[in-house]
Short mmCIF file of N, CA and C in Angstrom, two decimals:
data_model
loop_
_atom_site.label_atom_id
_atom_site.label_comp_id
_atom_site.label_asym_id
_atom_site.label_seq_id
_atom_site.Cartn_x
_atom_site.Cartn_y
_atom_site.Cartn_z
N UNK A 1158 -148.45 -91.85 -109.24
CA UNK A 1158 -147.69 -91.07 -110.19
C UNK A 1158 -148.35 -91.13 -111.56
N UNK A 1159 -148.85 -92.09 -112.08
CA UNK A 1159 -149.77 -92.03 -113.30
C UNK A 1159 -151.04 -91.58 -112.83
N UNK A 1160 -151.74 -91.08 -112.45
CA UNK A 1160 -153.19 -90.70 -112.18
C UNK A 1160 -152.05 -88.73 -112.89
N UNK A 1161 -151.25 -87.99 -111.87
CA UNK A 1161 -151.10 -86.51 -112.37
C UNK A 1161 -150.58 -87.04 -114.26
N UNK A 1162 -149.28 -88.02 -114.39
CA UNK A 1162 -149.31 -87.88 -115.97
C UNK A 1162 -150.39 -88.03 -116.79
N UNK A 1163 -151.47 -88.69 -116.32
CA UNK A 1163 -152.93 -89.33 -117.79
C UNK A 1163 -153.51 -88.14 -116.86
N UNK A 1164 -153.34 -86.96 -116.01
CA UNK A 1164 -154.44 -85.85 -116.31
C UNK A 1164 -153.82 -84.54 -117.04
N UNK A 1165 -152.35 -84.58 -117.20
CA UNK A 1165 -151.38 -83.56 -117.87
C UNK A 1165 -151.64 -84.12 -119.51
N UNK A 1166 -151.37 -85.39 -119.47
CA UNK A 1166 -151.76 -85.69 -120.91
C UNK A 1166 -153.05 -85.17 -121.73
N UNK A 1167 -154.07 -85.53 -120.49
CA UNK A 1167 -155.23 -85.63 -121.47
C UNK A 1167 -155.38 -83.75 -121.56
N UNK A 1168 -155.39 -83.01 -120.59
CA UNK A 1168 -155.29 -81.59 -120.32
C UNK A 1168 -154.57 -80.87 -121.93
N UNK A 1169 -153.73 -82.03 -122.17
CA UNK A 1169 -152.48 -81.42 -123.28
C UNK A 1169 -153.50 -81.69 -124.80
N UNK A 1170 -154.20 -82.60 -124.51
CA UNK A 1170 -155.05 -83.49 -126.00
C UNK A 1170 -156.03 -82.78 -125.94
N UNK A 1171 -156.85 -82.20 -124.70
CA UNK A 1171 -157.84 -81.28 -125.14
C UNK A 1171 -157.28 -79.97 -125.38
N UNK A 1172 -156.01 -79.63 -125.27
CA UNK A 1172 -156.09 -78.16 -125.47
C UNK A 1172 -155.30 -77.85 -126.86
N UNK A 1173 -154.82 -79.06 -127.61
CA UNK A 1173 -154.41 -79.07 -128.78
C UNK A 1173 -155.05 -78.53 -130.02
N UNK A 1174 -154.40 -77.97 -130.51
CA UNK A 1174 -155.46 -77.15 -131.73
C UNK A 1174 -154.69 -77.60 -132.94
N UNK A 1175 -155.49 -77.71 -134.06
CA UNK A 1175 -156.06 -78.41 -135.29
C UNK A 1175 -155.25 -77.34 -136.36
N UNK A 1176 -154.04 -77.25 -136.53
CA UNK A 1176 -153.53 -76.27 -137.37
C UNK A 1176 -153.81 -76.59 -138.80
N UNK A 1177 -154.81 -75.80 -139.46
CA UNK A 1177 -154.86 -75.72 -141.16
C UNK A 1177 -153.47 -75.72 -141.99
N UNK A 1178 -153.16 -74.87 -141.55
CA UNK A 1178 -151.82 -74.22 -142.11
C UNK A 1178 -150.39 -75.00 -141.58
N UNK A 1179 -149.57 -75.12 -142.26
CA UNK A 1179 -148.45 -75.56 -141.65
C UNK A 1179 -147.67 -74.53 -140.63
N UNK A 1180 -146.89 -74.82 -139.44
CA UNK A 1180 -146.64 -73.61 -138.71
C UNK A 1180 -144.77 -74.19 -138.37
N UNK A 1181 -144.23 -73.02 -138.19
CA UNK A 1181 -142.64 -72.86 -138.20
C UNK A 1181 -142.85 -73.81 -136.64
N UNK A 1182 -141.27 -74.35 -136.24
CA UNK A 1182 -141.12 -74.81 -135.34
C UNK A 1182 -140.74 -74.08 -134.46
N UNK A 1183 -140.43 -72.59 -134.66
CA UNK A 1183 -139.85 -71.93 -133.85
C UNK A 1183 -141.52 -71.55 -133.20
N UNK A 1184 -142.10 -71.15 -133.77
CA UNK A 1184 -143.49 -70.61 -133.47
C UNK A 1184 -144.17 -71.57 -132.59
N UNK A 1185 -144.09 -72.78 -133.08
CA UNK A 1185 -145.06 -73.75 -132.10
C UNK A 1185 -144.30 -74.10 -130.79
N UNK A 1186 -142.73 -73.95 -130.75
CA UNK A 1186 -142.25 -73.52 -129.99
C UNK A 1186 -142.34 -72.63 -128.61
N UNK A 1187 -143.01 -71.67 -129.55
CA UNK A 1187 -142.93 -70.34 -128.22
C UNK A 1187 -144.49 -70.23 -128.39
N UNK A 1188 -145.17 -70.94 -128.65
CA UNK A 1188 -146.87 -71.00 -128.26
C UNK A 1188 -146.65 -72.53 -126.96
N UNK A 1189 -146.42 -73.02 -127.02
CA UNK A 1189 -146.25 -74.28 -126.22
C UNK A 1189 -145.48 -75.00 -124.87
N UNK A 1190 -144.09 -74.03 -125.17
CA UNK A 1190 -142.92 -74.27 -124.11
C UNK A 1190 -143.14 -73.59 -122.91
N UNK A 1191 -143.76 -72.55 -122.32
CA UNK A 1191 -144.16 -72.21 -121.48
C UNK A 1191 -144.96 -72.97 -120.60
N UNK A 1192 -146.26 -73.81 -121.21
CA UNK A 1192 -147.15 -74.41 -120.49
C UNK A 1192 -146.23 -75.64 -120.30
N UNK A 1193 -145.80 -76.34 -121.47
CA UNK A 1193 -145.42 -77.62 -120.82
C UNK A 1193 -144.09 -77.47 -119.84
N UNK A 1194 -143.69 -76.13 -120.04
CA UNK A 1194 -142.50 -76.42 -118.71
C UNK A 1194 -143.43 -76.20 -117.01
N UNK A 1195 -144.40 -75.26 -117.20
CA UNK A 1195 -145.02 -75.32 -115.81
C UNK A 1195 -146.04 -76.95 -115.50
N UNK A 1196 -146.33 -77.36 -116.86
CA UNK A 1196 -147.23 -78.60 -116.38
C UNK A 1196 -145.77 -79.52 -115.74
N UNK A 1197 -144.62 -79.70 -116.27
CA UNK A 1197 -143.85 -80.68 -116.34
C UNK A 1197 -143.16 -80.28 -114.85
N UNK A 1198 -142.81 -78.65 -114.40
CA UNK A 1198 -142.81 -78.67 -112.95
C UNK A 1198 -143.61 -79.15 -112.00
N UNK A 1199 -145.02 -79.50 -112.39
CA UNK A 1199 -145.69 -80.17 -111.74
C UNK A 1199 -145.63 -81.46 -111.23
N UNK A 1200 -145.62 -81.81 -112.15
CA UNK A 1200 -145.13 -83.33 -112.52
C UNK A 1200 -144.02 -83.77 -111.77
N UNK A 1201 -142.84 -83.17 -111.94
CA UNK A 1201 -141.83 -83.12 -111.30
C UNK A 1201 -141.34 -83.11 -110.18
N UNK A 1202 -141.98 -81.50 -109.96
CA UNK A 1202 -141.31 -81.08 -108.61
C UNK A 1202 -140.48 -80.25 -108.60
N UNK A 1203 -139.30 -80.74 -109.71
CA UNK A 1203 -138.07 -80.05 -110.08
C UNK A 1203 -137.85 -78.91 -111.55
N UNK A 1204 -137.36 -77.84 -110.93
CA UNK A 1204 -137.63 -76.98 -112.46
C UNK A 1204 -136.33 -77.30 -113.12
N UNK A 1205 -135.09 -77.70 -112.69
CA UNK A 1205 -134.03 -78.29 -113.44
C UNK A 1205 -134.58 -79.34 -113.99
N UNK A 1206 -135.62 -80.18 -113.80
CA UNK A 1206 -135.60 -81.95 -114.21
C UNK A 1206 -136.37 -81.16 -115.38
N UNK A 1207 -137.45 -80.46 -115.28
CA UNK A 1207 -138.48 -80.21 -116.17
C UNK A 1207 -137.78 -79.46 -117.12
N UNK A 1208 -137.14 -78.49 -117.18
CA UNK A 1208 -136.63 -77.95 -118.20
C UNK A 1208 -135.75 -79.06 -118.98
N UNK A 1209 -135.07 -79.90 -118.17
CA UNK A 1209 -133.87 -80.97 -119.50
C UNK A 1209 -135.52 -82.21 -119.86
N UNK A 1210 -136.40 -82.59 -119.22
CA UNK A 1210 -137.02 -82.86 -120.07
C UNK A 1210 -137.93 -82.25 -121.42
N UNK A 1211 -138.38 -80.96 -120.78
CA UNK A 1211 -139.02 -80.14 -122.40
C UNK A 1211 -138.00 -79.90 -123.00
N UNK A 1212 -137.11 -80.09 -123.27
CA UNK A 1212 -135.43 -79.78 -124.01
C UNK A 1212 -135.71 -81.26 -124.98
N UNK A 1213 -135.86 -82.42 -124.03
CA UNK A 1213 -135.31 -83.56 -124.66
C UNK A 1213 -136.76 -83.87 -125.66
N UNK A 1214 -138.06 -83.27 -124.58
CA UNK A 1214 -139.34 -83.31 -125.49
C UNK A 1214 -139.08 -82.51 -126.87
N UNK A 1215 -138.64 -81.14 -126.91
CA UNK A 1215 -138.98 -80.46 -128.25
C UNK A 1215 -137.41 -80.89 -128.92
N UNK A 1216 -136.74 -81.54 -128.90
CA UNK A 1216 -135.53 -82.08 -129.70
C UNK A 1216 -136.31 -83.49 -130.38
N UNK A 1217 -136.70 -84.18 -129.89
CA UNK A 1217 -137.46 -85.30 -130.22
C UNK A 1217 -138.54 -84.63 -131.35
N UNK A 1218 -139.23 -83.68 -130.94
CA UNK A 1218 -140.03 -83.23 -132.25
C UNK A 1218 -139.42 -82.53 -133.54
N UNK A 1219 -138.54 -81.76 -132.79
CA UNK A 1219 -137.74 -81.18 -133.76
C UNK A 1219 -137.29 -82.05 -135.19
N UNK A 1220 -136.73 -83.30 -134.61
CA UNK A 1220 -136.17 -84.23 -135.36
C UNK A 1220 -136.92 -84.47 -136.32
N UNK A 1221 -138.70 -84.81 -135.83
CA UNK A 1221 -139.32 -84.85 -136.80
C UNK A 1221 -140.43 -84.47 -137.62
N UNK A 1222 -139.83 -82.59 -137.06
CA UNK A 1222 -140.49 -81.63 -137.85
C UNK A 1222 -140.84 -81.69 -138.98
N UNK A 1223 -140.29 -82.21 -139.85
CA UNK A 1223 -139.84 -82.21 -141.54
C UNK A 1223 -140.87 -83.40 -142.14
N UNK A 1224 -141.58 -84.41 -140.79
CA UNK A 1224 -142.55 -85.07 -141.16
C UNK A 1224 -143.52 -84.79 -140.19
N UNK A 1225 -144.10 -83.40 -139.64
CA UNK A 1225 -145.07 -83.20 -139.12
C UNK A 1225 -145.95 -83.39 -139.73
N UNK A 1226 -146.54 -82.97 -140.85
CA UNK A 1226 -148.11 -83.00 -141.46
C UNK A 1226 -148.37 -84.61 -141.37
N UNK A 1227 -147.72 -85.32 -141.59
CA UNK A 1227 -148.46 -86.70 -140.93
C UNK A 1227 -148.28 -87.28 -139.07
N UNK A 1228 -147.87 -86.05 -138.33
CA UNK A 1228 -148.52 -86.35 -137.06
C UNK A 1228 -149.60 -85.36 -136.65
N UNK A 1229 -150.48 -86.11 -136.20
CA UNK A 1229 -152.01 -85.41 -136.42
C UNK A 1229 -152.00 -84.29 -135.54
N UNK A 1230 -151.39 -84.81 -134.52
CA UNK A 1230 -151.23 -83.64 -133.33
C UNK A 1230 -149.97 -83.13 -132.62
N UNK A 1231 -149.26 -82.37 -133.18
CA UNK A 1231 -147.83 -82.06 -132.83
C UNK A 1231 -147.75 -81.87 -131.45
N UNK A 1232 -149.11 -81.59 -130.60
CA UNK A 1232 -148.71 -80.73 -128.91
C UNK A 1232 -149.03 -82.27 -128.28
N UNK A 1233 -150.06 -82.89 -128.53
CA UNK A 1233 -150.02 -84.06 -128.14
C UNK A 1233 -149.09 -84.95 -127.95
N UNK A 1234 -148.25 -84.82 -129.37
CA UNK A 1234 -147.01 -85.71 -129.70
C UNK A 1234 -146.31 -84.98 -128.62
N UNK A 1235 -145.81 -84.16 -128.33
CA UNK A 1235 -145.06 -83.29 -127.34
C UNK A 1235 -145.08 -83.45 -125.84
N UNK A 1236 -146.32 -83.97 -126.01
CA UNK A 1236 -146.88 -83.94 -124.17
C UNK A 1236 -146.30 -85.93 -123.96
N UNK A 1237 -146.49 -86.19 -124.74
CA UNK A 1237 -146.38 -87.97 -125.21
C UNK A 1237 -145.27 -88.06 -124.63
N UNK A 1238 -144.18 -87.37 -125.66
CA UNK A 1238 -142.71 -87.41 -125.60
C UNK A 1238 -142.18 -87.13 -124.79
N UNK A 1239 -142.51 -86.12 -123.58
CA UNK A 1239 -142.30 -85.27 -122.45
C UNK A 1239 -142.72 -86.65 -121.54
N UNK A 1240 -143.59 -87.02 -121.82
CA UNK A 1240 -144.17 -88.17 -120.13
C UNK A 1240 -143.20 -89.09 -120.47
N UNK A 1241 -143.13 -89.63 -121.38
CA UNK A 1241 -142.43 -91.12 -121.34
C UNK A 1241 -140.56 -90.36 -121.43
N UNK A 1242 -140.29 -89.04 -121.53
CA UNK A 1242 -139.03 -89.08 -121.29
C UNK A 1242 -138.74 -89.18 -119.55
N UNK A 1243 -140.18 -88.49 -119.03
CA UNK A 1243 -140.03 -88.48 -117.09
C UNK A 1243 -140.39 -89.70 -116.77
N UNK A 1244 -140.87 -90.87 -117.68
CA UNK A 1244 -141.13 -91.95 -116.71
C UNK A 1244 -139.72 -92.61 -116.79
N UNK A 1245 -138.82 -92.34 -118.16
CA UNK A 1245 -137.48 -93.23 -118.37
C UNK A 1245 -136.74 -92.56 -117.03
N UNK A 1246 -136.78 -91.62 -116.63
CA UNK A 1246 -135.63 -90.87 -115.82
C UNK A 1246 -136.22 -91.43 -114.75
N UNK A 1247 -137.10 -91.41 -114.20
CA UNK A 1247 -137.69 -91.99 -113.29
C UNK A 1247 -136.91 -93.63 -113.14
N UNK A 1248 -137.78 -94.09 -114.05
CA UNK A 1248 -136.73 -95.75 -114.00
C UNK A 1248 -135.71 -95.94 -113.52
N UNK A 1249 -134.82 -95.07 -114.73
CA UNK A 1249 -133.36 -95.34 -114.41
C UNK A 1249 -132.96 -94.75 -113.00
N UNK A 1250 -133.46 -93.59 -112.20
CA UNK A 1250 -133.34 -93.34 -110.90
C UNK A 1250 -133.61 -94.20 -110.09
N UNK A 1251 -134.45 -94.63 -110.66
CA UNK A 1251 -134.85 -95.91 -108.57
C UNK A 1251 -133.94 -97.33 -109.37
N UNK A 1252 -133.11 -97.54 -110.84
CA UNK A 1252 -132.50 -98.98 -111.40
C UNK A 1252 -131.21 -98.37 -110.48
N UNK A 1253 -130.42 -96.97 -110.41
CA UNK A 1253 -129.66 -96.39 -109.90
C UNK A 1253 -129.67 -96.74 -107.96
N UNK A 1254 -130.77 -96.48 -107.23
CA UNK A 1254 -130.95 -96.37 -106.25
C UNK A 1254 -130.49 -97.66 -105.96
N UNK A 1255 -131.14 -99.09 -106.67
CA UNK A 1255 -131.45 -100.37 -106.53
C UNK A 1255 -129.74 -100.85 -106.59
N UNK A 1256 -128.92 -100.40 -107.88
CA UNK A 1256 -127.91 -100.85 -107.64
C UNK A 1256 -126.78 -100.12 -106.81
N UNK A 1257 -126.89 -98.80 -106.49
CA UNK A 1257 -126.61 -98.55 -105.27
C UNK A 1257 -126.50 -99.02 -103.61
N UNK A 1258 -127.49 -99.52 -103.57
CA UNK A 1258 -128.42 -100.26 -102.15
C UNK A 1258 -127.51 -101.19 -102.35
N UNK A 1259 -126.89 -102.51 -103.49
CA UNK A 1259 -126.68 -103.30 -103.59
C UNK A 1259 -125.31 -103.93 -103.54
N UNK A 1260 -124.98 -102.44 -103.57
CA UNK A 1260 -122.94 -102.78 -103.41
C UNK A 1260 -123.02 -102.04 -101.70
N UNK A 1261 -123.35 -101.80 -101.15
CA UNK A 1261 -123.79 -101.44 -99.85
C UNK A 1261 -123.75 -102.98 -99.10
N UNK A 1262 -122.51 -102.96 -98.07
CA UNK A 1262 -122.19 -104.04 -97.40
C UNK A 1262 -123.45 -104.03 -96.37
N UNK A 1263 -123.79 -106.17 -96.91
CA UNK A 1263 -125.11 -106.23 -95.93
C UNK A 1263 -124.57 -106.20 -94.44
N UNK A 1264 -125.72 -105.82 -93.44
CA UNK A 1264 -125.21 -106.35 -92.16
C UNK A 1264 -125.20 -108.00 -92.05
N UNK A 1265 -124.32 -108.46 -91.14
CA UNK A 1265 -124.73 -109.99 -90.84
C UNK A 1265 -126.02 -110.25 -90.47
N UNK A 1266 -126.59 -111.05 -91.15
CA UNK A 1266 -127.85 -111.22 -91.23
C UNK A 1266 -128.19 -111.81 -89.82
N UNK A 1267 -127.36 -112.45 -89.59
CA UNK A 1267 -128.23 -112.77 -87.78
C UNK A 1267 -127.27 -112.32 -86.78
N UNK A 1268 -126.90 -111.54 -87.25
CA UNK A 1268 -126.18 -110.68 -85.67
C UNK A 1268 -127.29 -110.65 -84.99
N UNK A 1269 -128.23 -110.16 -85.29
CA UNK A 1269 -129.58 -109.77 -84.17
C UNK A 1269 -129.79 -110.82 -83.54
N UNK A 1270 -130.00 -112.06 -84.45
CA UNK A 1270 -130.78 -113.45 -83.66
C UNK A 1270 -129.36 -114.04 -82.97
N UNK A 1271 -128.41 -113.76 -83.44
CA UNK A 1271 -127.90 -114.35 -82.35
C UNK A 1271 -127.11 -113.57 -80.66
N UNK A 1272 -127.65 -111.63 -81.72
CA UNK A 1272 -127.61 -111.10 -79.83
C UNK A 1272 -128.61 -111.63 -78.93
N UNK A 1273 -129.73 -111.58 -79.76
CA UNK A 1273 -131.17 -112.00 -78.87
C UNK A 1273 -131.29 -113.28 -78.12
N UNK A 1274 -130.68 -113.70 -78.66
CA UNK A 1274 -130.32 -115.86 -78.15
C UNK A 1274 -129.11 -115.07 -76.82
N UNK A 1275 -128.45 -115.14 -77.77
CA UNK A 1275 -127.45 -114.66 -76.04
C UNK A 1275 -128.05 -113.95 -75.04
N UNK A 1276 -128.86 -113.17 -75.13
CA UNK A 1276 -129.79 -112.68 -74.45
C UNK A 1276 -130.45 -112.91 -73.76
N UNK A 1277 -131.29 -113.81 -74.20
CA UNK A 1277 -132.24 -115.00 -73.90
C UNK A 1277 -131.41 -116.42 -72.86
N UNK A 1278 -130.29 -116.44 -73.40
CA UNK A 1278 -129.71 -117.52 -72.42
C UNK A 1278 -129.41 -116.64 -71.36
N UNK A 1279 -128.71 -116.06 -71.26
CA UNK A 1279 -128.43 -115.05 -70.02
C UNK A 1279 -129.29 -114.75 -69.18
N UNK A 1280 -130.62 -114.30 -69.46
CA UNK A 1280 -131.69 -114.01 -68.96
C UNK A 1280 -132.17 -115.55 -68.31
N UNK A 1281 -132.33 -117.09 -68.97
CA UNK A 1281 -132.66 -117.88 -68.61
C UNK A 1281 -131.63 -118.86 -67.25
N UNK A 1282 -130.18 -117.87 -67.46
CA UNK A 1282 -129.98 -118.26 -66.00
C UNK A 1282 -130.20 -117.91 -65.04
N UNK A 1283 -130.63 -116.54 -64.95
CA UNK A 1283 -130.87 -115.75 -63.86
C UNK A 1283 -132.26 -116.65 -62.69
N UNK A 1284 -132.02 -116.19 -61.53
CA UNK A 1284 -133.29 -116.88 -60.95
C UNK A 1284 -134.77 -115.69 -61.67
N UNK A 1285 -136.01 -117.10 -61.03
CA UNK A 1285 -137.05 -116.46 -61.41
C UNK A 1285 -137.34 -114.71 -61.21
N UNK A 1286 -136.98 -114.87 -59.95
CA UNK A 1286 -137.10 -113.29 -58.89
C UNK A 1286 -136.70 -112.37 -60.03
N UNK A 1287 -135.40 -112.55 -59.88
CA UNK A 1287 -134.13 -111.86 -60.46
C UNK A 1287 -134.47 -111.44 -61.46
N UNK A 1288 -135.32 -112.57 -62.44
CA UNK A 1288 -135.37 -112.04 -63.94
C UNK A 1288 -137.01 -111.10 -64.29
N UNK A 1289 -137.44 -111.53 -63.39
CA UNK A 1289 -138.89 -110.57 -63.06
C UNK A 1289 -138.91 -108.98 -62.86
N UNK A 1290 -137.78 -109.53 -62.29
CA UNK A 1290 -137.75 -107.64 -61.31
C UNK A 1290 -136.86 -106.84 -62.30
N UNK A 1291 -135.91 -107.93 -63.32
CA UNK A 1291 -135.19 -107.22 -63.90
C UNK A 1291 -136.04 -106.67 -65.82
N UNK A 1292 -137.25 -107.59 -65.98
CA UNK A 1292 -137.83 -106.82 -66.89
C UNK A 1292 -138.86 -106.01 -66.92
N UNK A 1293 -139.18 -106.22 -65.62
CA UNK A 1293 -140.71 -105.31 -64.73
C UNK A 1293 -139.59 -103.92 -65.06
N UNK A 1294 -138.50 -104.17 -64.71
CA UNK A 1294 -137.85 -102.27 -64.11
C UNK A 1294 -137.58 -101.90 -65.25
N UNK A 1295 -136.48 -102.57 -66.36
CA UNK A 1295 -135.52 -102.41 -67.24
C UNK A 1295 -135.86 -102.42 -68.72
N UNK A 1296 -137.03 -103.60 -68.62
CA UNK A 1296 -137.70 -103.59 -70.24
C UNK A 1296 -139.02 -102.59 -70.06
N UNK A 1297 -140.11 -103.13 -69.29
CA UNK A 1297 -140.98 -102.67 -69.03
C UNK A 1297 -141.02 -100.92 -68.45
N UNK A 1298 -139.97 -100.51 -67.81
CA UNK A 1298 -140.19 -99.22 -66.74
C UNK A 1298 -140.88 -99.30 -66.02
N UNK A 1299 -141.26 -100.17 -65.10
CA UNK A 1299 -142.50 -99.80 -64.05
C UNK A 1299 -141.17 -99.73 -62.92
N UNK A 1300 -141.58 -99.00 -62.23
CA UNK A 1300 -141.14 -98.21 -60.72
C UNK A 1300 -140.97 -99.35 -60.48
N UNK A 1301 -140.32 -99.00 -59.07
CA UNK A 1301 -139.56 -100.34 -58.01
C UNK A 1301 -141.01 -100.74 -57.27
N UNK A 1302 -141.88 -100.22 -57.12
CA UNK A 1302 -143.33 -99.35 -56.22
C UNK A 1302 -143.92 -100.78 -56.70
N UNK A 1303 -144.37 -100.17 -58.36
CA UNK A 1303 -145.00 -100.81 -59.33
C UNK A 1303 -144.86 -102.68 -59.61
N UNK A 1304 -143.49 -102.97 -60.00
CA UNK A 1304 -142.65 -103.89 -59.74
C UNK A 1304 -143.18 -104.87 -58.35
N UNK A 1305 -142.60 -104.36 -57.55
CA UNK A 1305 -143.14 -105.01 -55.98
C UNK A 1305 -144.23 -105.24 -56.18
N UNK A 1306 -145.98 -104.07 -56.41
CA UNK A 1306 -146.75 -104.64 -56.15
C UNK A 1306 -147.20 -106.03 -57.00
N UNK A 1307 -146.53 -105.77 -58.23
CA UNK A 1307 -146.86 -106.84 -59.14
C UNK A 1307 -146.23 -108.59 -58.71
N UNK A 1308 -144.93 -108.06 -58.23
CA UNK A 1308 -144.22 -109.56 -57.83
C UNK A 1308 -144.87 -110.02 -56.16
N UNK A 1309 -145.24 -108.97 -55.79
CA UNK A 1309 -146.13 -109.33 -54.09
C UNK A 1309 -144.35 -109.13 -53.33
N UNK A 1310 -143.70 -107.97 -53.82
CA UNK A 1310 -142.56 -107.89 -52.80
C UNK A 1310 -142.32 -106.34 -52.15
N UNK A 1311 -141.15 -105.85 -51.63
CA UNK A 1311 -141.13 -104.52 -51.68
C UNK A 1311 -140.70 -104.05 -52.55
N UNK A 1312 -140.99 -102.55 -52.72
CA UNK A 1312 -139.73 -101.84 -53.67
C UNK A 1312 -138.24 -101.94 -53.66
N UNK A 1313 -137.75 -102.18 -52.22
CA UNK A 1313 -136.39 -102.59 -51.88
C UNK A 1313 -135.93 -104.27 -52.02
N UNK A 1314 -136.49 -104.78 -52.32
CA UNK A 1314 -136.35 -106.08 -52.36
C UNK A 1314 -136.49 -106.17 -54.20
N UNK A 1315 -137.33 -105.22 -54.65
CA UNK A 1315 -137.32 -105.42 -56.22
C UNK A 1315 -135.61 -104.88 -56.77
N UNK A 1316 -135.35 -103.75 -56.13
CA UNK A 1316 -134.48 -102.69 -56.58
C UNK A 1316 -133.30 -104.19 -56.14
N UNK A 1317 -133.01 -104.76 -54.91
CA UNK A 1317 -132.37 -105.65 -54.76
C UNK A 1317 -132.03 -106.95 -56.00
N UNK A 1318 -133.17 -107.49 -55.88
CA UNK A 1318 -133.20 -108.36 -57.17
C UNK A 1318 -132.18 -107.79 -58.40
N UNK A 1319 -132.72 -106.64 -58.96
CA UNK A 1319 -132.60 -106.17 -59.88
C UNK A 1319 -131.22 -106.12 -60.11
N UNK A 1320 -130.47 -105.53 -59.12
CA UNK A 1320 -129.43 -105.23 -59.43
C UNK A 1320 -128.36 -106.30 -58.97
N UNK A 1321 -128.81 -107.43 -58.70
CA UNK A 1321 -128.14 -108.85 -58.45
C UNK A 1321 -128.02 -108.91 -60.12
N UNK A 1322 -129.35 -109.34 -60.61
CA UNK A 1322 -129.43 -109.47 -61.71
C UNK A 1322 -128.76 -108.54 -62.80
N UNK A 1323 -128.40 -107.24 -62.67
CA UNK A 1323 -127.72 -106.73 -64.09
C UNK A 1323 -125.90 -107.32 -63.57
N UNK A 1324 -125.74 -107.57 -62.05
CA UNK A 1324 -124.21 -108.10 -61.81
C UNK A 1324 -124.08 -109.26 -62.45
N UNK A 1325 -125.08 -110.13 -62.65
CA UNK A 1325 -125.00 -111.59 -62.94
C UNK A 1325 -124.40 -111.39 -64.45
N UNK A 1326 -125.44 -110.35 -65.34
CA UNK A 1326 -125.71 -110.26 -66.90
C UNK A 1326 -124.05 -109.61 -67.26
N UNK A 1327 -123.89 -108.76 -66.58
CA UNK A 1327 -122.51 -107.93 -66.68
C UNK A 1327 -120.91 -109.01 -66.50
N UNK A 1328 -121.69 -109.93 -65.40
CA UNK A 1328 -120.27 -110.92 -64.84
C UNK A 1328 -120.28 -111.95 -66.13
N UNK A 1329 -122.05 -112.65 -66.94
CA UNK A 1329 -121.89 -113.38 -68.09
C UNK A 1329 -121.59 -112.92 -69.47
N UNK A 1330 -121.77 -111.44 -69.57
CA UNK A 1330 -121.22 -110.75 -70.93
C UNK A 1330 -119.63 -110.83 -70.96
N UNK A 1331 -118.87 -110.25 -69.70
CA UNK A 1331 -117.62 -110.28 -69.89
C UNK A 1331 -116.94 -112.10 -69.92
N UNK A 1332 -117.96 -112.73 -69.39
CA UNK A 1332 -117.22 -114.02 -70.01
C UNK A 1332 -117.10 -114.24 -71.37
N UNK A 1333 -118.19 -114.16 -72.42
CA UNK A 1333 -118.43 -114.44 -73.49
C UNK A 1333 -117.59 -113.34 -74.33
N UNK A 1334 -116.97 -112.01 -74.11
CA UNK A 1334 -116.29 -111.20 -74.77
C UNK A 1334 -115.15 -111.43 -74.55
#
């Protein structure tokens, strides 16, 4: 995000011109507000965000029109005032997000570890067979085919296992609930 603002900036410092003359604010106004609202859609994204920032940019200068001749570069000052008003909005959007996130009820932090433990015990009563055939099919997906050739059994003898094993897991869940 700072690499597009320091190339809008500097874009804004070279294209600043050196006024001899003192010039109305309405004038530097309508020489200027055009570009920085399309650079600042850039920037953005948003043509609502960009317009209330060149609003809040040329109010900020406005203010201190009356001591322009000692700022050297009024479009510069403009482009200045414009970035650091999108980096504040920026801020305060993700300080917003952050305390948002934060009144947001946590989950129990180990619900997981302690489904996975129950899990894990359940699984560690099952016999060896039983619990083979039941993660070859169920975690893994390999076929009943697949399964067998891996355990050295049949497909019907895997599909058997298997479904001993989800009766066992089903008969130890409803104990524990």
């Amino acid at each position: 995000m700072d690499e597009p603002l320091r190339l809008v900036a500097e874009s804004a410092v070279e294209e600043a011109r050196v006024v001899a003359e003192p010039i109305s604010f309405e004038a530097f106004f309508d020489a200027e507000a055009r570009t920085l609202f399309r650079r600042l859609c850039a920037v953005t994204g948003n043509s609502a965000e960009a317009e209330e920032i060149m609003q809040d940019a040329f109010l900020a200068l406005w203010e201190r029109w009356d001591r322009i001749d000692s700022i050297q570069d009024p479009t510069a000052y403009l482009y200045r005032t414009a970035m650091n008003a999108f980096r504040k909005r920026s801020r305060r959007a993700a300080l917003a997000v952050r305390r948002a996130m934060s009144f947001a009820p946590d989950p129990a932090p180990f619900a997981e570890i302690d489904e996975q433990q129950d899990v894990v015990a359940a699984l560690a009563e099952l016999s060896p067979r039983q619990r083979a055939a039941l993660v070859l099919t169920d975690v893994l997906d390999y076929s009943s085919e697949e399964a067998g050739r891996a355990l050295g059994v049949s497909a019907g003898t895997v599909r058997g296992l298997a479904s001993r094993a989800r009766q066992n897991l089903r008969r130890r869940v409803g104990e524990h609930t």
